[in-house]
PDB file of C-alpha atoms in Angstrom:
ATOM      1  CA  MET X   1      52.860  34.982  -5.045  1.00  0.00           C
ATOM      2  CA  SER X   2      51.844  32.631  -7.849  1.00  0.00           C
ATOM      3  CA  THR X   3      50.868  28.995  -7.329  1.00  0.00           C
ATOM      4  CA  SER X   4      53.970  27.671  -9.092  1.00  0.00           C
ATOM      5  CA  SER X   5      56.333  29.799  -7.003  1.00  0.00           C
ATOM      6  CA  THR X   6      54.460  28.799  -3.851  1.00  0.00           C
ATOM      7  CA  SER X   7      54.818  25.123  -4.773  1.00  0.00           C
ATOM      8  CA  SER X   8      58.537  25.417  -5.449  1.00  0.00           C
ATOM      9  CA  LEU X   9      59.062  27.442  -2.272  1.00  0.00           C
ATOM     10  CA  SER X  10      57.166  24.948  -0.127  1.00  0.00           C
ATOM     11  CA  SER X  11      59.180  22.063  -1.535  1.00  0.00           C
ATOM     12  CA  GLU X  12      62.445  23.888  -0.778  1.00  0.00           C
ATOM     13  CA  ILE X  13      61.653  24.693   2.872  1.00  0.00           C
ATOM     14  CA  SER X  14      62.051  21.763   5.227  1.00  0.00           C
ATOM     15  CA  MET X  15      60.336  21.272   8.563  1.00  0.00           C
ATOM     16  CA  GLU X  16      63.674  21.983  10.253  1.00  0.00           C
ATOM     17  CA  ASN X  17      63.986  25.325   8.421  1.00  0.00           C
ATOM     18  CA  PHE X  18      60.435  26.230   9.375  1.00  0.00           C
ATOM     19  CA  LEU X  19      61.008  25.461  13.072  1.00  0.00           C
ATOM     20  CA  THR X  20      64.308  27.384  13.057  1.00  0.00           C
ATOM     21  CA  LEU X  21      62.501  30.397  11.608  1.00  0.00           C
ATOM     22  CA  PHE X  22      59.732  30.036  14.208  1.00  0.00           C
ATOM     23  CA  VAL X  23      62.199  29.886  17.142  1.00  0.00           C
ATOM     24  CA  THR X  24      64.207  32.825  15.748  1.00  0.00           C
ATOM     25  CA  GLN X  25      61.071  34.936  15.488  1.00  0.00           C
ATOM     26  CA  LEU X  26      60.075  34.046  19.060  1.00  0.00           C
ATOM     27  CA  GLN X  27      63.560  34.964  20.336  1.00  0.00           C
ATOM     28  CA  ASN X  28      63.552  38.308  18.534  1.00  0.00           C
ATOM     29  CA  GLN X  29      59.991  39.410  19.213  1.00  0.00           C
ATOM     30  CA  ASN X  30      59.164  42.611  21.055  1.00  0.00           C
ATOM     31  CA  PRO X  31      58.347  41.642  24.671  1.00  0.00           C
ATOM     32  CA  LEU X  32      55.820  44.498  24.902  1.00  0.00           C
ATOM     33  CA  ASP X  33      54.035  43.349  21.726  1.00  0.00           C
ATOM     34  CA  PRO X  34      54.391  39.541  21.514  1.00  0.00           C
ATOM     35  CA  THR X  35      53.672  37.721  18.268  1.00  0.00           C
ATOM     36  CA  ASP X  36      50.388  35.872  17.885  1.00  0.00           C
ATOM     37  CA  ASN X  37      51.348  32.181  17.665  1.00  0.00           C
ATOM     38  CA  THR X  38      48.033  31.195  16.068  1.00  0.00           C
ATOM     39  CA  GLU X  39      49.276  31.989  12.561  1.00  0.00           C
ATOM     40  CA  PHE X  40      52.480  30.007  13.097  1.00  0.00           C
ATOM     41  CA  MET X  41      50.543  27.029  14.437  1.00  0.00           C
ATOM     42  CA  SER X  42      48.259  27.183  11.413  1.00  0.00           C
ATOM     43  CA  GLN X  43      51.288  27.262   9.101  1.00  0.00           C
ATOM     44  CA  LEU X  44      52.875  24.383  11.030  1.00  0.00           C
ATOM     45  CA  ALA X  45      49.716  22.310  10.531  1.00  0.00           C
ATOM     46  CA  GLN X  46      49.686  23.151   6.818  1.00  0.00           C
ATOM     47  CA  PHE X  47      53.356  22.248   6.558  1.00  0.00           C
ATOM     48  CA  SER X  48      52.731  18.902   8.264  1.00  0.00           C
ATOM     49  CA  THR X  49      49.859  18.220   5.865  1.00  0.00           C
ATOM     50  CA  LEU X  50      52.107  19.048   2.905  1.00  0.00           C
ATOM     51  CA  GLU X  51      54.828  16.698   4.178  1.00  0.00           C
ATOM     52  CA  GLN X  52      52.292  13.888   4.601  1.00  0.00           C
ATOM     53  CA  ALA X  53      50.981  14.466   1.071  1.00  0.00           C
ATOM     54  CA  GLN X  54      54.538  14.295  -0.299  1.00  0.00           C
ATOM     55  CA  GLN X  55      55.175  11.049   1.597  1.00  0.00           C
ATOM     56  CA  GLN X  56      51.944   9.563   0.244  1.00  0.00           C
ATOM     57  CA  THR X  57      52.927  10.584  -3.290  1.00  0.00           C
ATOM     58  CA  GLU X  58      56.320   8.887  -2.876  1.00  0.00           C
ATOM     59  CA  TYR X  59      54.627   5.773  -1.469  1.00  0.00           C
ATOM     60  CA  LEU X  60      52.157   5.607  -4.367  1.00  0.00           C
ATOM     61  CA  SER X  61      54.996   6.081  -6.834  1.00  0.00           C
ATOM     62  CA  ASP X  62      56.886   3.196  -5.213  1.00  0.00           C
ATOM     63  CA  MET X  63      53.768   1.009  -5.317  1.00  0.00           C
ATOM     64  CA  SER X  64      53.266   1.865  -8.986  1.00  0.00           C
ATOM     65  CA  SER X  65      56.850   0.813  -9.729  1.00  0.00           C
ATOM     66  CA  ILE X  66      56.311  -2.463  -7.886  1.00  0.00           C
ATOM     67  CA  GLY X  67      53.098  -3.052  -9.848  1.00  0.00           C
ATOM     68  CA  SER X  68      54.875  -2.412 -13.151  1.00  0.00           C
ATOM     69  CA  ALA X  69      57.699  -4.787 -12.229  1.00  0.00           C
ATOM     70  CA  SER X  70      55.173  -7.434 -11.215  1.00  0.00           C
ATOM     71  CA  LEU X  71      53.343  -7.070 -14.537  1.00  0.00           C
ATOM     72  CA  GLN X  72      56.631  -7.395 -16.440  1.00  0.00           C
ATOM     73  CA  LEU X  73      57.490 -10.522 -14.474  1.00  0.00           C
ATOM     74  CA  ASP X  74      54.065 -12.005 -15.248  1.00  0.00           C
ATOM     75  CA  GLN X  75      54.475 -11.185 -18.944  1.00  0.00           C
ATOM     76  CA  ILE X  76      57.963 -12.723 -19.072  1.00  0.00           C
ATOM     77  CA  SER X  77      56.767 -15.828 -17.265  1.00  0.00           C
ATOM     78  CA  LEU X  78      53.774 -16.266 -19.550  1.00  0.00           C
ATOM     79  CA  ALA X  79      55.743 -15.496 -22.723  1.00  0.00           C
ATOM     80  CA  SER X  80      58.401 -18.058 -21.771  1.00  0.00           C
ATOM     81  CA  THR X  81      55.763 -20.815 -21.907  1.00  0.00           C
ATOM     82  CA  PHE X  82      55.788 -20.351 -25.698  1.00  0.00           C
ATOM     83  CA  ILE X  83      59.491 -21.126 -26.153  1.00  0.00           C
ATOM     84  CA  GLY X  84      59.787 -23.895 -28.749  1.00  0.00           C
ATOM     85  CA  LYS X  85      56.267 -23.337 -30.044  1.00  0.00           C
ATOM     86  CA  THR X  86      55.247 -21.861 -33.375  1.00  0.00           C
ATOM     87  CA  ILE X  87      53.127 -18.752 -32.959  1.00  0.00           C
ATOM     88  CA  LYS X  88      51.246 -16.447 -35.284  1.00  0.00           C
ATOM     89  CA  TYR X  89      51.829 -12.725 -34.890  1.00  0.00           C
ATOM     90  CA  SER X  90      51.040  -9.506 -36.723  1.00  0.00           C
ATOM     91  CA  ASP X  91      53.737  -7.728 -38.698  1.00  0.00           C
ATOM     92  CA  ASP X  92      54.807  -4.347 -37.237  1.00  0.00           C
ATOM     93  CA  SER X  93      54.915  -2.688 -40.662  1.00  0.00           C
ATOM     94  CA  ASP X  94      51.627  -4.205 -41.896  1.00  0.00           C
ATOM     95  CA  SER X  95      49.238  -5.186 -39.109  1.00  0.00           C
ATOM     96  CA  SER X  96      46.952  -6.956 -41.593  1.00  0.00           C
ATOM     97  CA  GLU X  97      49.739  -9.416 -42.460  1.00  0.00           C
ATOM     98  CA  THR X  98      50.046 -12.488 -40.233  1.00  0.00           C
ATOM     99  CA  LEU X  99      53.475 -14.058 -39.807  1.00  0.00           C
ATOM    100  CA  SER X 100      54.525 -17.171 -37.925  1.00  0.00           C
ATOM    101  CA  GLY X 101      57.713 -18.462 -36.367  1.00  0.00           C
ATOM    102  CA  VAL X 102      59.181 -20.590 -33.614  1.00  0.00           C
ATOM    103  CA  VAL X 103      59.743 -18.750 -30.334  1.00  0.00           C
ATOM    104  CA  GLU X 104      63.401 -19.226 -29.401  1.00  0.00           C
ATOM    105  CA  GLY X 105      63.457 -16.986 -26.344  1.00  0.00           C
ATOM    106  CA  VAL X 106      61.981 -14.033 -24.488  1.00  0.00           C
ATOM    107  CA  LYS X 107      63.551 -10.606 -24.092  1.00  0.00           C
ATOM    108  CA  LEU X 108      62.866  -7.604 -21.858  1.00  0.00           C
ATOM    109  CA  GLU X 109      63.347  -4.546 -24.067  1.00  0.00           C
ATOM    110  CA  GLU X 110      64.923  -1.284 -22.864  1.00  0.00           C
ATOM    111  CA  ASP X 111      61.506   0.401 -22.856  1.00  0.00           C
ATOM    112  CA  GLY X 112      60.170  -2.276 -20.473  1.00  0.00           C
ATOM    113  CA  THR X 113      58.135  -4.221 -23.017  1.00  0.00           C
ATOM    114  CA  VAL X 114      58.469  -7.983 -23.390  1.00  0.00           C
ATOM    115  CA  SER X 115      59.285  -9.536 -26.767  1.00  0.00           C
ATOM    116  CA  PHE X 116      59.524 -13.003 -28.265  1.00  0.00           C
ATOM    117  CA  ILE X 117      62.789 -13.831 -30.001  1.00  0.00           C
ATOM    118  CA  ILE X 118      61.947 -15.446 -33.343  1.00  0.00           C
ATOM    119  CA  GLY X 119      65.000 -16.014 -35.506  1.00  0.00           C
ATOM    120  CA  GLU X 120      66.926 -12.742 -35.697  1.00  0.00           C
ATOM    121  CA  GLU X 121      63.862 -10.698 -34.864  1.00  0.00           C
ATOM    122  CA  SER X 122      62.285  -9.409 -31.638  1.00  0.00           C
ATOM    123  CA  VAL X 123      58.490  -9.567 -31.799  1.00  0.00           C
ATOM    124  CA  SER X 124      56.515  -7.618 -29.201  1.00  0.00           C
ATOM    125  CA  ILE X 125      54.105  -9.809 -27.282  1.00  0.00           C
ATOM    126  CA  SER X 126      51.453  -7.216 -28.108  1.00  0.00           C
ATOM    127  CA  ASN X 127      51.691  -8.527 -31.714  1.00  0.00           C
ATOM    128  CA  PHE X 128      50.915 -12.093 -30.580  1.00  0.00           C
ATOM    129  CA  ILE X 129      47.802 -13.580 -32.185  1.00  0.00           C
ATOM    130  CA  GLU X 130      47.771 -17.290 -31.330  1.00  0.00           C
ATOM    131  CA  VAL X 131      49.716 -20.526 -31.143  1.00  0.00           C
ATOM    132  CA  ASP X 132      49.941 -22.047 -34.620  1.00  0.00           C
ATOM    133  CA  ASN X 133      48.369 -25.457 -33.993  1.00  0.00           C
ATOM    134  CA  THR X 134      48.842 -26.484 -37.625  1.00  0.00           C
ATOM    135  CA  THR X 135      52.603 -26.875 -37.226  1.00  0.00           C
ATOM    136  CA  THR X 136      52.932 -28.059 -33.642  1.00  0.00           C
ATOM    137  CA  THR X 137      51.075 -30.416 -31.414  1.00  0.00           C
ATOM    138  CA  THR X 138      50.232 -28.602 -28.239  1.00  0.00           C
ATOM    139  CA  GLY X 139      48.519 -29.649 -25.081  1.00  0.00           C
ATOM    140  CA  SER X 140      45.666 -27.914 -23.361  1.00  0.00           C
ATOM    141  CA  SER X 141      48.089 -25.910 -21.192  1.00  0.00           C
ATOM    142  CA  SER X 142      49.584 -24.087 -24.191  1.00  0.00           C
ATOM    143  CA  ALA X 143      46.111 -23.473 -25.600  1.00  0.00           C
ATOM    144  CA  ALA X 144      45.108 -22.015 -22.231  1.00  0.00           C
ATOM    145  CA  SER X 145      48.275 -19.883 -22.153  1.00  0.00           C
ATOM    146  CA  SER X 146      47.529 -18.713 -25.693  1.00  0.00           C
ATOM    147  CA  ASN X 147      44.030 -17.721 -24.636  1.00  0.00           C
ATOM    148  CA  ILE X 148      45.341 -15.844 -21.571  1.00  0.00           C
ATOM    149  CA  LEU X 149      47.985 -13.998 -23.610  1.00  0.00           C
ATOM    150  CA  SER X 150      45.400 -13.052 -26.246  1.00  0.00           C
ATOM    151  CA  LYS X 151      43.107 -11.637 -23.564  1.00  0.00           C
ATOM    152  CA  LEU X 152      46.006  -9.854 -21.858  1.00  0.00           C
ATOM    153  CA  PHE X 153      46.791  -7.886 -25.011  1.00  0.00           C
ATOM    154  CA  GLY X 154      43.307  -7.660 -26.479  1.00  0.00           C
ATOM    155  CA  LYS X 155      44.012  -9.569 -29.683  1.00  0.00           C
ATOM    156  CA  LYS X 156      42.163 -12.572 -31.014  1.00  0.00           C
TER     157      LYS X 156
END
C-alpha cells in the first residue's frame, strides 16, 4: 500500500470505526485459536497518535488564522493614522516613480492586504514610502508612525 493511499485511508477511518472493527473481530475469533491483541493495541496507539497529530494541525491552523487577522488589524489601525495626511508612495507600474497624495481612507482588499484610498485609487501599504512633510505639518506621532510603517514593509 502506498503512502498516499495509507494517508487517505487513515483519514477516512474514525476511532469509532476502528473500535467497531476490533470488537467484531474479537466476537468472531476462533475460540481454539484466539487472536493476539498486541497488534490491535499497537494499531490503537498509532491511531490515537494520528488523531492527536490531526488535532494539533487544526489547532496550529486556527492559531495561524488568528495571527493573520491580528496582523491585518494592526495594519489597518496603523494605516488609519495617515488619513488626512499627504504620503509618498511608489507607483505599481513603475517602482522607481514616486507619487504623492492625501490619504482619504483605508481599505481591506479581498486578498487580505490593506490599502490606502487616495482619490479614486487604492494604494497598497506595501508601496508606502513616507509622510510628505513638505505639504503637511505633522507632529512627532505621525513621524513615528511613518517610521514604524516603513520598517513594517521594509521600505525607506
